[in-house]
PDB file of C-alpha atoms in Angstrom:
ATOM      1  CA  MET A   1    -107.342  82.715  11.479  1.00  0.00           C
ATOM      2  CA  PRO A   2    -106.871  79.339  13.246  1.00  0.00           C
ATOM      3  CA  LYS A   3    -103.245  78.498  13.986  1.00  0.00           C
ATOM      4  CA  GLN A   4    -103.056  75.528  11.601  1.00  0.00           C
ATOM      5  CA  ASP A   5    -104.409  77.661   8.731  1.00  0.00           C
ATOM      6  CA  ARG A   6    -101.936  80.424   9.531  1.00  0.00           C
ATOM      7  CA  ARG A   7     -99.061  77.950   9.361  1.00  0.00           C
ATOM      8  CA  ALA A   8    -100.169  76.905   5.902  1.00  0.00           C
ATOM      9  CA  VAL A   9     -99.776  80.442   4.630  1.00  0.00           C
ATOM     10  CA  HIS A  10     -96.552  81.240   6.486  1.00  0.00           C
ATOM     11  CA  PHE A  11     -94.340  80.716   3.484  1.00  0.00           C
ATOM     12  CA  GLN A  12     -96.476  81.189   0.429  1.00  0.00           C
ATOM     13  CA  ASN A  13     -94.688  81.242  -2.869  1.00  0.00           C
ATOM     14  CA  VAL A  14     -94.414  84.787  -4.038  1.00  0.00           C
ATOM     15  CA  ASP A  15     -94.888  85.751  -7.670  1.00  0.00           C
ATOM     16  CA  LYS A  16     -91.769  86.654  -9.591  1.00  0.00           C
ATOM     17  CA  ILE A  17     -92.138  90.368  -9.073  1.00  0.00           C
ATOM     18  CA  GLY A  18     -92.659  89.827  -5.342  1.00  0.00           C
ATOM     19  CA  ILE A  19     -95.570  92.252  -5.051  1.00  0.00           C
ATOM     20  CA  SER A  20     -97.876  91.515  -2.141  1.00  0.00           C
ATOM     21  CA  SER A  21    -101.577  92.288  -2.279  1.00  0.00           C
ATOM     22  CA  ALA A  22    -101.075  94.767   0.568  1.00  0.00           C
ATOM     23  CA  LYS A  23     -98.653  96.772  -1.548  1.00  0.00           C
ATOM     24  CA  MET A  24    -101.008  96.681  -4.522  1.00  0.00           C
ATOM     25  CA  SER A  25    -103.605  98.390  -2.338  1.00  0.00           C
ATOM     26  CA  ASN A  26    -100.997 101.059  -1.475  1.00  0.00           C
ATOM     27  CA  ARG A  27    -101.218 100.251   2.228  1.00  0.00           C
ATOM     28  CA  VAL A  28     -97.897 100.523   4.062  1.00  0.00           C
ATOM     29  CA  VAL A  29     -97.338  97.261   5.919  1.00  0.00           C
ATOM     30  CA  CYS A  30     -96.028  97.858   9.444  1.00  0.00           C
ATOM     31  CA  ARG A  31     -94.638  95.308  11.849  1.00  0.00           C
ATOM     32  CA  GLU A  32     -95.708  96.286  15.353  1.00  0.00           C
ATOM     33  CA  ALA A  33     -93.292  96.143  18.305  1.00  0.00           C
ATOM     34  CA  SER A  34     -95.111  93.030  19.520  1.00  0.00           C
ATOM     35  CA  HIS A  35     -92.707  92.232  22.394  1.00  0.00           C
ATOM     36  CA  ALA A  36     -92.652  95.778  23.795  1.00  0.00           C
ATOM     37  CA  GLY A  37     -94.276  95.818  27.220  1.00  0.00           C
ATOM     38  CA  SER A  38     -93.142  92.247  27.966  1.00  0.00           C
ATOM     39  CA  TRP A  39     -89.585  91.520  26.788  1.00  0.00           C
ATOM     40  CA  TYR A  40     -88.632  95.195  27.108  1.00  0.00           C
ATOM     41  CA  THR A  41     -90.400  98.377  28.126  1.00  0.00           C
ATOM     42  CA  ALA A  42     -92.919  99.965  25.756  1.00  0.00           C
ATOM     43  CA  SER A  43     -92.060 103.412  27.123  1.00  0.00           C
ATOM     44  CA  GLY A  44     -89.791 105.292  24.693  1.00  0.00           C
ATOM     45  CA  PRO A  45     -88.159 107.524  27.348  1.00  0.00           C
ATOM     46  CA  GLN A  46     -87.629 104.604  29.738  1.00  0.00           C
ATOM     47  CA  LEU A  47     -86.197 102.405  26.975  1.00  0.00           C
ATOM     48  CA  ASN A  48     -83.918 105.216  25.821  1.00  0.00           C
ATOM     49  CA  ALA A  49     -82.592 105.682  29.368  1.00  0.00           C
ATOM     50  CA  GLN A  50     -81.977 101.935  29.816  1.00  0.00           C
ATOM     51  CA  LEU A  51     -80.099 101.604  26.524  1.00  0.00           C
ATOM     52  CA  GLU A  52     -78.033 104.714  27.295  1.00  0.00           C
ATOM     53  CA  GLY A  53     -77.158 103.271  30.698  1.00  0.00           C
ATOM     54  CA  TRP A  54     -75.984  99.943  29.293  1.00  0.00           C
ATOM     55  CA  LEU A  55     -74.056 101.544  26.431  1.00  0.00           C
ATOM     56  CA  SER A  56     -72.280 103.875  28.877  1.00  0.00           C
ATOM     57  CA  GLN A  57     -70.907 100.800  30.703  1.00  0.00           C
ATOM     58  CA  ALA A  58     -69.422  99.271  27.520  1.00  0.00           C
ATOM     59  CA  HIS A  59     -66.128 100.277  25.904  1.00  0.00           C
ATOM     60  CA  VAL A  60     -65.217 100.954  22.290  1.00  0.00           C
ATOM     61  CA  THR A  61     -62.512  98.461  21.277  1.00  0.00           C
ATOM     62  CA  LYS A  62     -63.562  97.114  17.867  1.00  0.00           C
ATOM     63  CA  ARG A  63     -65.065 100.064  16.012  1.00  0.00           C
ATOM     64  CA  PRO A  64     -66.103 100.194  13.254  1.00  0.00           C
ATOM     65  CA  ALA A  65     -67.711  96.760  13.462  1.00  0.00           C
ATOM     66  CA  ARG A  66     -68.736  95.246  10.126  1.00  0.00           C
ATOM     67  CA  ALA A  67     -70.727  92.541  11.933  1.00  0.00           C
ATOM     68  CA  ILE A  68     -71.761  91.864  15.496  1.00  0.00           C
ATOM     69  CA  ILE A  69     -73.107  88.841  17.353  1.00  0.00           C
ATOM     70  CA  ALA A  70     -75.500  89.801  20.155  1.00  0.00           C
ATOM     71  CA  PRO A  71     -78.233  88.104  22.229  1.00  0.00           C
ATOM     72  CA  HIS A  72     -82.000  88.338  21.818  1.00  0.00           C
ATOM     73  CA  ALA A  73     -83.485  87.567  25.243  1.00  0.00           C
ATOM     74  CA  GLY A  74     -85.504  89.933  27.417  1.00  0.00           C
ATOM     75  CA  TYR A  75     -83.460  93.047  28.146  1.00  0.00           C
ATOM     76  CA  THR A  76     -83.509  92.354  31.898  1.00  0.00           C
ATOM     77  CA  TYR A  77     -81.347  89.319  31.155  1.00  0.00           C
ATOM     78  CA  CYS A  78     -79.162  90.378  28.247  1.00  0.00           C
ATOM     79  CA  GLY A  79     -79.468  94.144  27.726  1.00  0.00           C
ATOM     80  CA  ALA A  80     -76.156  94.874  29.434  1.00  0.00           C
ATOM     81  CA  CYS A  81     -74.335  92.150  27.464  1.00  0.00           C
ATOM     82  CA  ALA A  82     -75.704  93.286  24.081  1.00  0.00           C
ATOM     83  CA  ALA A  83     -74.377  96.819  24.686  1.00  0.00           C
ATOM     84  CA  PHE A  84     -70.802  95.574  24.269  1.00  0.00           C
ATOM     85  CA  ALA A  85     -71.547  94.611  20.662  1.00  0.00           C
ATOM     86  CA  TYR A  86     -73.578  97.715  19.763  1.00  0.00           C
ATOM     87  CA  LYS A  87     -70.921 100.025  21.223  1.00  0.00           C
ATOM     88  CA  GLN A  88     -68.637  98.954  18.338  1.00  0.00           C
ATOM     89  CA  VAL A  89     -71.021 100.249  15.636  1.00  0.00           C
ATOM     90  CA  ASP A  90     -70.099 103.483  13.859  1.00  0.00           C
ATOM     91  CA  PRO A  91     -73.373 105.198  12.875  1.00  0.00           C
ATOM     92  CA  SER A  92     -71.571 107.762  10.712  1.00  0.00           C
ATOM     93  CA  ILE A  93     -70.637 105.133   8.100  1.00  0.00           C
ATOM     94  CA  THR A  94     -73.521 102.652   8.511  1.00  0.00           C
ATOM     95  CA  ARG A  95     -76.294 102.970   5.936  1.00  0.00           C
ATOM     96  CA  ARG A  96     -77.829  99.502   6.039  1.00  0.00           C
ATOM     97  CA  VAL A  97     -78.309  97.098   8.933  1.00  0.00           C
ATOM     98  CA  PHE A  98     -78.835  93.445   7.978  1.00  0.00           C
ATOM     99  CA  ILE A  99     -80.421  91.585  10.914  1.00  0.00           C
ATOM    100  CA  LEU A 100     -80.199  87.777  10.713  1.00  0.00           C
ATOM    101  CA  GLY A 101     -82.295  86.002  13.333  1.00  0.00           C
ATOM    102  CA  PRO A 102     -83.181  82.329  13.821  1.00  0.00           C
ATOM    103  CA  SER A 103     -86.760  81.060  13.486  1.00  0.00           C
ATOM    104  CA  HIS A 104     -88.018  79.861  16.893  1.00  0.00           C
ATOM    105  CA  HIS A 105     -91.671  79.140  16.131  1.00  0.00           C
ATOM    106  CA  VAL A 106     -92.107  77.934  12.576  1.00  0.00           C
ATOM    107  CA  PRO A 107     -90.314  75.234  10.591  1.00  0.00           C
ATOM    108  CA  LEU A 108     -88.206  76.823   7.884  1.00  0.00           C
ATOM    109  CA  SER A 109     -85.463  75.183   5.817  1.00  0.00           C
ATOM    110  CA  ARG A 110     -84.422  78.309   3.931  1.00  0.00           C
ATOM    111  CA  CYS A 111     -84.358  82.039   4.728  1.00  0.00           C
ATOM    112  CA  ALA A 112     -87.434  84.250   4.689  1.00  0.00           C
ATOM    113  CA  LEU A 113     -88.095  87.954   4.125  1.00  0.00           C
ATOM    114  CA  SER A 114     -90.778  90.057   5.762  1.00  0.00           C
ATOM    115  CA  PRO A 115     -93.853  91.562   4.072  1.00  0.00           C
ATOM    116  CA  ALA A 116     -93.401  94.628   6.320  1.00  0.00           C
ATOM    117  CA  GLU A 117     -92.031  97.899   4.992  1.00  0.00           C
ATOM    118  CA  ILE A 118     -91.833  99.577   8.398  1.00  0.00           C
ATOM    119  CA  TYR A 119     -90.658  98.029  11.696  1.00  0.00           C
ATOM    120  CA  ARG A 120     -91.977  99.938  14.696  1.00  0.00           C
ATOM    121  CA  THR A 121     -89.979 100.501  17.912  1.00  0.00           C
ATOM    122  CA  PRO A 122     -90.851 102.596  20.996  1.00  0.00           C
ATOM    123  CA  LEU A 123     -88.032 104.962  19.902  1.00  0.00           C
ATOM    124  CA  TYR A 124     -88.862 105.518  16.214  1.00  0.00           C
ATOM    125  CA  ASP A 125     -89.857 103.533  13.118  1.00  0.00           C
ATOM    126  CA  LEU A 126     -87.258 101.694  11.035  1.00  0.00           C
ATOM    127  CA  ARG A 127     -87.525 101.427   7.256  1.00  0.00           C
ATOM    128  CA  VAL A 128     -86.981  98.126   5.424  1.00  0.00           C
ATOM    129  CA  ASP A 129     -84.623  98.492   2.445  1.00  0.00           C
ATOM    130  CA  GLN A 130     -86.914  97.616  -0.473  1.00  0.00           C
ATOM    131  CA  LYS A 131     -84.109  97.792  -3.046  1.00  0.00           C
ATOM    132  CA  ILE A 132     -82.013  95.163  -1.259  1.00  0.00           C
ATOM    133  CA  TYR A 133     -85.163  93.088  -0.652  1.00  0.00           C
ATOM    134  CA  ALA A 134     -85.902  93.210  -4.416  1.00  0.00           C
ATOM    135  CA  ASP A 135     -82.345  92.051  -5.177  1.00  0.00           C
ATOM    136  CA  LEU A 136     -82.649  89.188  -2.682  1.00  0.00           C
ATOM    137  CA  TRP A 137     -86.058  88.165  -4.116  1.00  0.00           C
ATOM    138  CA  LYS A 138     -84.548  87.892  -7.588  1.00  0.00           C
ATOM    139  CA  THR A 139     -82.164  85.150  -6.418  1.00  0.00           C
ATOM    140  CA  GLY A 140     -85.099  82.761  -5.837  1.00  0.00           C
ATOM    141  CA  MET A 141     -83.470  81.701  -2.560  1.00  0.00           C
ATOM    142  CA  PHE A 142     -85.933  83.382  -0.183  1.00  0.00           C
ATOM    143  CA  GLU A 143     -89.446  82.675   1.054  1.00  0.00           C
ATOM    144  CA  ARG A 144     -91.920  85.206   2.420  1.00  0.00           C
ATOM    145  CA  MET A 145     -92.910  84.998   6.061  1.00  0.00           C
ATOM    146  CA  SER A 146     -96.368  86.176   7.052  1.00  0.00           C
ATOM    147  CA  LEU A 147     -96.714  89.294   9.185  1.00  0.00           C
ATOM    148  CA  GLN A 148     -98.030  87.030  11.963  1.00  0.00           C
ATOM    149  CA  THR A 149     -94.838  84.935  11.852  1.00  0.00           C
ATOM    150  CA  ASP A 150     -92.760  88.096  11.897  1.00  0.00           C
ATOM    151  CA  GLU A 151     -94.575  89.538  14.912  1.00  0.00           C
ATOM    152  CA  ASP A 152     -94.499  86.217  16.805  1.00  0.00           C
ATOM    153  CA  GLU A 153     -90.720  85.959  16.381  1.00  0.00           C
ATOM    154  CA  HIS A 154     -88.473  87.806  18.849  1.00  0.00           C
ATOM    155  CA  SER A 155     -85.009  87.096  17.422  1.00  0.00           C
ATOM    156  CA  ILE A 156     -85.046  90.084  15.048  1.00  0.00           C
ATOM    157  CA  GLU A 157     -87.249  92.391  17.122  1.00  0.00           C
ATOM    158  CA  MET A 158     -84.936  92.359  20.150  1.00  0.00           C
ATOM    159  CA  HIS A 159     -82.278  94.039  17.989  1.00  0.00           C
ATOM    160  CA  LEU A 160     -84.521  96.833  16.735  1.00  0.00           C
ATOM    161  CA  PRO A 161     -84.419  99.130  19.806  1.00  0.00           C
ATOM    162  CA  TYR A 162     -80.626  98.768  20.049  1.00  0.00           C
ATOM    163  CA  THR A 163     -80.286  99.434  16.313  1.00  0.00           C
ATOM    164  CA  ALA A 164     -82.542 102.510  16.623  1.00  0.00           C
ATOM    165  CA  LYS A 165     -80.581 103.802  19.624  1.00  0.00           C
ATOM    166  CA  THR A 166     -77.170 103.194  18.073  1.00  0.00           C
ATOM    167  CA  MET A 167     -78.187 104.852  14.796  1.00  0.00           C
ATOM    168  CA  GLU A 168     -80.200 107.754  16.270  1.00  0.00           C
ATOM    169  CA  SER A 169     -77.691 110.408  15.132  1.00  0.00           C
ATOM    170  CA  HIS A 170     -78.312 109.258  11.522  1.00  0.00           C
ATOM    171  CA  LYS A 171     -81.869 108.007  11.868  1.00  0.00           C
ATOM    172  CA  ASP A 172     -83.018 109.326   8.492  1.00  0.00           C
ATOM    173  CA  ASP A 173     -79.995 107.954   6.633  1.00  0.00           C
ATOM    174  CA  PHE A 174     -80.254 104.191   7.110  1.00  0.00           C
ATOM    175  CA  SER A 175     -82.507 101.224   6.416  1.00  0.00           C
ATOM    176  CA  ILE A 176     -82.756  97.676   7.751  1.00  0.00           C
ATOM    177  CA  VAL A 177     -82.705  94.290   6.007  1.00  0.00           C
ATOM    178  CA  PRO A 178     -84.419  91.738   8.291  1.00  0.00           C
ATOM    179  CA  VAL A 179     -83.796  88.081   7.352  1.00  0.00           C
ATOM    180  CA  LEU A 180     -85.348  85.126   9.204  1.00  0.00           C
ATOM    181  CA  VAL A 181     -82.906  82.216   9.020  1.00  0.00           C
ATOM    182  CA  GLY A 182     -84.225  78.658   8.999  1.00  0.00           C
ATOM    183  CA  ALA A 183     -82.637  75.366  10.064  1.00  0.00           C
ATOM    184  CA  LEU A 184     -80.135  75.426   7.209  1.00  0.00           C
ATOM    185  CA  SER A 185     -77.972  72.513   6.108  1.00  0.00           C
ATOM    186  CA  GLU A 186     -74.216  73.174   5.958  1.00  0.00           C
ATOM    187  CA  SER A 187     -74.445  73.490   2.179  1.00  0.00           C
ATOM    188  CA  LYS A 188     -77.257  76.061   2.485  1.00  0.00           C
ATOM    189  CA  GLU A 189     -75.270  78.045   5.066  1.00  0.00           C
ATOM    190  CA  HIS A 190     -72.490  78.098   2.480  1.00  0.00           C
ATOM    191  CA  GLU A 191     -74.869  79.251  -0.303  1.00  0.00           C
ATOM    192  CA  TYR A 192     -76.375  82.065   1.773  1.00  0.00           C
ATOM    193  CA  GLY A 193     -72.934  83.067   3.049  1.00  0.00           C
ATOM    194  CA  LYS A 194     -71.669  83.306  -0.517  1.00  0.00           C
ATOM    195  CA  LEU A 195     -74.722  85.338  -1.567  1.00  0.00           C
ATOM    196  CA  LEU A 196     -74.439  87.777   1.342  1.00  0.00           C
ATOM    197  CA  SER A 197     -70.642  88.128   1.196  1.00  0.00           C
ATOM    198  CA  LYS A 198     -70.852  90.981  -1.332  1.00  0.00           C
ATOM    199  CA  TYR A 199     -73.002  92.931   1.135  1.00  0.00           C
ATOM    200  CA  LEU A 200     -70.608  92.141   4.003  1.00  0.00           C
ATOM    201  CA  ALA A 201     -67.768  93.506   1.838  1.00  0.00           C
ATOM    202  CA  ASP A 202     -69.422  96.951   1.761  1.00  0.00           C
ATOM    203  CA  PRO A 203     -68.307  99.197   4.669  1.00  0.00           C
ATOM    204  CA  CYS A 204     -71.722 100.914   4.586  1.00  0.00           C
ATOM    205  CA  ASN A 205     -73.379  97.675   5.719  1.00  0.00           C
ATOM    206  CA  LEU A 206     -73.563  96.292   9.252  1.00  0.00           C
ATOM    207  CA  PHE A 207     -74.550  92.679   9.929  1.00  0.00           C
ATOM    208  CA  VAL A 208     -76.307  91.922  13.212  1.00  0.00           C
ATOM    209  CA  ILE A 209     -76.260  88.201  14.013  1.00  0.00           C
ATOM    210  CA  SER A 210     -78.915  87.358  16.596  1.00  0.00           C
ATOM    211  CA  SER A 211     -78.029  84.485  18.917  1.00  0.00           C
ATOM    212  CA  ASP A 212     -78.131  83.378  22.517  1.00  0.00           C
ATOM    213  CA  PHE A 213     -75.664  80.706  23.585  1.00  0.00           C
ATOM    214  CA  CYS A 214     -76.170  77.583  25.734  1.00  0.00           C
ATOM    215  CA  HIS A 215     -79.750  76.851  26.832  1.00  0.00           C
ATOM    216  CA  TRP A 216     -79.138  74.457  29.741  1.00  0.00           C
ATOM    217  CA  GLY A 217     -81.651  72.492  31.796  1.00  0.00           C
ATOM    218  CA  GLN A 218     -84.407  69.910  31.644  1.00  0.00           C
ATOM    219  CA  ARG A 219     -86.794  72.351  29.961  1.00  0.00           C
ATOM    220  CA  PHE A 220     -84.317  72.711  27.087  1.00  0.00           C
ATOM    221  CA  ARG A 221     -83.600  68.953  27.019  1.00  0.00           C
ATOM    222  CA  TYR A 222     -79.900  69.699  27.278  1.00  0.00           C
ATOM    223  CA  GLN A 223     -77.796  68.971  30.356  1.00  0.00           C
ATOM    224  CA  TYR A 224     -74.221  68.487  29.198  1.00  0.00           C
ATOM    225  CA  TYR A 225     -71.918  68.540  32.237  1.00  0.00           C
ATOM    226  CA  ASP A 226     -68.148  68.191  32.396  1.00  0.00           C
ATOM    227  CA  GLU A 227     -67.472  67.609  36.104  1.00  0.00           C
ATOM    228  CA  SER A 228     -63.785  68.481  35.694  1.00  0.00           C
ATOM    229  CA  GLN A 229     -64.851  72.139  35.282  1.00  0.00           C
ATOM    230  CA  GLY A 230     -66.387  72.320  38.764  1.00  0.00           C
ATOM    231  CA  GLU A 231     -69.959  73.512  39.248  1.00  0.00           C
ATOM    232  CA  ILE A 232     -72.467  73.142  36.406  1.00  0.00           C
ATOM    233  CA  TYR A 233     -72.398  76.846  35.453  1.00  0.00           C
ATOM    234  CA  ARG A 234     -68.605  76.636  35.082  1.00  0.00           C
ATOM    235  CA  SER A 235     -69.006  73.664  32.740  1.00  0.00           C
ATOM    236  CA  ILE A 236     -71.562  75.659  30.707  1.00  0.00           C
ATOM    237  CA  GLU A 237     -69.185  78.635  30.510  1.00  0.00           C
ATOM    238  CA  ASN A 238     -66.331  76.398  29.388  1.00  0.00           C
ATOM    239  CA  LEU A 239     -68.540  74.816  26.712  1.00  0.00           C
ATOM    240  CA  ASP A 240     -69.680  78.223  25.436  1.00  0.00           C
ATOM    241  CA  LYS A 241     -66.173  79.651  25.431  1.00  0.00           C
ATOM    242  CA  MET A 242     -64.928  76.678  23.417  1.00  0.00           C
ATOM    243  CA  GLY A 243     -67.536  77.588  20.802  1.00  0.00           C
ATOM    244  CA  MET A 244     -66.731  81.297  21.042  1.00  0.00           C
ATOM    245  CA  ASN A 245     -63.016  80.606  20.481  1.00  0.00           C
ATOM    246  CA  ILE A 246     -63.907  78.600  17.379  1.00  0.00           C
ATOM    247  CA  ILE A 247     -66.138  81.422  16.063  1.00  0.00           C
ATOM    248  CA  GLU A 248     -63.188  83.802  16.586  1.00  0.00           C
ATOM    249  CA  GLN A 249     -61.164  81.577  14.242  1.00  0.00           C
ATOM    250  CA  LEU A 250     -63.769  82.390  11.542  1.00  0.00           C
ATOM    251  CA  ASP A 251     -63.840  78.804  10.255  1.00  0.00           C
ATOM    252  CA  PRO A 252     -67.341  77.501   9.405  1.00  0.00           C
ATOM    253  CA  VAL A 253     -66.204  73.856   9.262  1.00  0.00           C
ATOM    254  CA  LEU A 254     -64.654  73.964  12.742  1.00  0.00           C
ATOM    255  CA  PHE A 255     -67.854  75.529  14.095  1.00  0.00           C
ATOM    256  CA  SER A 256     -70.023  72.811  12.469  1.00  0.00           C
ATOM    257  CA  ASN A 257     -67.771  70.120  13.928  1.00  0.00           C
ATOM    258  CA  TYR A 258     -68.011  71.682  17.404  1.00  0.00           C
ATOM    259  CA  LEU A 259     -71.822  71.652  17.191  1.00  0.00           C
ATOM    260  CA  LYS A 260     -71.850  68.031  16.028  1.00  0.00           C
ATOM    261  CA  LYS A 261     -69.598  67.006  18.910  1.00  0.00           C
ATOM    262  CA  TYR A 262     -71.239  68.876  21.808  1.00  0.00           C
ATOM    263  CA  HIS A 263     -74.738  69.715  20.447  1.00  0.00           C
ATOM    264  CA  ASN A 264     -74.515  73.031  22.283  1.00  0.00           C
ATOM    265  CA  THR A 265     -77.955  74.676  22.128  1.00  0.00           C
ATOM    266  CA  ILE A 266     -76.797  77.906  20.451  1.00  0.00           C
ATOM    267  CA  CYS A 267     -80.104  79.056  18.945  1.00  0.00           C
ATOM    268  CA  GLY A 268     -78.494  81.347  16.374  1.00  0.00           C
ATOM    269  CA  ARG A 269     -76.092  78.696  15.104  1.00  0.00           C
ATOM    270  CA  HIS A 270     -77.447  78.995  11.544  1.00  0.00           C
ATOM    271  CA  PRO A 271     -77.156  82.807  11.324  1.00  0.00           C
ATOM    272  CA  ILE A 272     -73.635  82.419  12.783  1.00  0.00           C
ATOM    273  CA  GLY A 273     -72.930  79.728  10.172  1.00  0.00           C
ATOM    274  CA  VAL A 274     -74.074  82.076   7.396  1.00  0.00           C
ATOM    275  CA  LEU A 275     -71.779  84.842   8.711  1.00  0.00           C
ATOM    276  CA  LEU A 276     -68.783  82.489   8.948  1.00  0.00           C
ATOM    277  CA  ASN A 277     -69.368  81.324   5.380  1.00  0.00           C
ATOM    278  CA  ALA A 278     -69.643  84.933   4.147  1.00  0.00           C
ATOM    279  CA  VAL A 279     -66.353  85.728   5.900  1.00  0.00           C
ATOM    280  CA  ALA A 280     -64.703  82.628   4.394  1.00  0.00           C
ATOM    281  CA  GLU A 281     -65.777  83.818   0.935  1.00  0.00           C
ATOM    282  CA  LEU A 282     -64.206  87.253   1.476  1.00  0.00           C
ATOM    283  CA  LYS A 283     -61.036  85.733   2.945  1.00  0.00           C
ATOM    284  CA  LYS A 284     -60.597  83.814  -0.318  1.00  0.00           C
ATOM    285  CA  ASN A 285     -60.386  87.215  -1.999  1.00  0.00           C
ATOM    286  CA  GLY A 286     -57.727  88.427   0.406  1.00  0.00           C
ATOM    287  CA  VAL A 287     -59.921  90.443   2.778  1.00  0.00           C
ATOM    288  CA  ASP A 288     -58.371  90.476   6.274  1.00  0.00           C
ATOM    289  CA  MET A 289     -60.877  90.233   9.148  1.00  0.00           C
ATOM    290  CA  ASN A 290     -60.819  89.679  12.867  1.00  0.00           C
ATOM    291  CA  PHE A 291     -63.606  88.653  15.264  1.00  0.00           C
ATOM    292  CA  SER A 292     -63.490  89.110  19.045  1.00  0.00           C
ATOM    293  CA  PHE A 293     -65.993  88.381  21.768  1.00  0.00           C
ATOM    294  CA  LEU A 294     -66.239  91.248  24.242  1.00  0.00           C
ATOM    295  CA  ASN A 295     -68.693  90.048  26.872  1.00  0.00           C
ATOM    296  CA  TYR A 296     -70.245  86.852  28.227  1.00  0.00           C
ATOM    297  CA  ALA A 297     -73.094  86.416  30.721  1.00  0.00           C
ATOM    298  CA  GLN A 298     -75.541  83.818  32.035  1.00  0.00           C
ATOM    299  CA  SER A 299     -79.156  84.398  33.080  1.00  0.00           C
ATOM    300  CA  SER A 300     -78.415  82.519  36.335  1.00  0.00           C
ATOM    301  CA  GLN A 301     -75.806  80.143  37.742  1.00  0.00           C
ATOM    302  CA  CYS A 302     -76.803  76.482  37.488  1.00  0.00           C
ATOM    303  CA  ARG A 303     -75.654  74.433  40.461  1.00  0.00           C
ATOM    304  CA  ASN A 304     -77.978  71.407  40.350  1.00  0.00           C
ATOM    305  CA  TRP A 305     -79.943  69.334  37.833  1.00  0.00           C
ATOM    306  CA  GLN A 306     -83.191  71.219  38.531  1.00  0.00           C
ATOM    307  CA  ASP A 307     -81.666  74.575  37.553  1.00  0.00           C
ATOM    308  CA  SER A 308     -81.749  76.116  34.087  1.00  0.00           C
ATOM    309  CA  SER A 309     -80.037  79.040  32.392  1.00  0.00           C
ATOM    310  CA  VAL A 310     -79.423  80.754  29.071  1.00  0.00           C
ATOM    311  CA  SER A 311     -76.028  82.183  28.139  1.00  0.00           C
ATOM    312  CA  TYR A 312     -75.330  85.391  26.219  1.00  0.00           C
ATOM    313  CA  ALA A 313     -72.292  86.614  24.300  1.00  0.00           C
ATOM    314  CA  ALA A 314     -71.484  89.833  22.460  1.00  0.00           C
ATOM    315  CA  GLY A 315     -68.758  90.204  19.869  1.00  0.00           C
ATOM    316  CA  ALA A 316     -67.667  92.194  16.829  1.00  0.00           C
ATOM    317  CA  LEU A 317     -66.098  91.575  13.418  1.00  0.00           C
ATOM    318  CA  VAL A 318     -63.663  94.180  12.108  1.00  0.00           C
ATOM    319  CA  VAL A 319     -62.307  94.393   8.548  1.00  0.00           C
ATOM    320  CA  HIS A 320     -58.685  95.548   8.389  1.00  0.00           C
TER     321      HIS A 320
END
């Protein structure tokens, strides 16, 4: 199908029951591991060894995490950083993994759900929670992404191998809830946060928030530089850590204000906004939570205006 035609069917309205034609024909819809072999290895044993290696370098400090923020770049760049978030997950209590990733390739003003029932990884297949999907459909707040959109997007996929590895001791006992998050307004972030807060309140659920941090350089059209910080990469780190400190305060308004002031190119800002709003909703009901970042990294150190880099951060939310 030509690209422009595909775009037209990306977010078709779904009938009220949400039954796709594929399901009516009893065909199980699988999302292939489309970035395996490029963004990470397609070899199961090799991938398993890499993930084990990175996880062995990270420490347990915030287990059991109710939510984590972790990066979604190629594993060569961010695999080691992401391990610090996944190390905080307790597979013995986790039964559902919600994965909220930003949309990089298609315009989307709301959130979208996948037509896939199975997500493939080089380790083993992950099952989409159809009951939760049905509940989310009923709200009328979600669109359906096409399988093509799903397979083109990397923000959710890059969390699938880590999810599979972390949950391997209970691999038959859990399901995933992938949600593609669009360029939401502040009011929509609040609405989705409120909707998802009841799921965040359940200790059986884990929320994975997919986000890289500052994308710096001409190719990203973003070159904020505070010379008082020293070299460019130091300025980038300071900018990111300002944002990370604000996220740790769990205040969605402060985070929105930070983004308006500095325009930091945090690609998962909307999934983060949804999480912060969900937390704010639970805090109103007296739930005590704490978020801490555990690792920070940059793909390279920018020293001049021709350089570019992407930053990565890993952190975990704990409910007391």
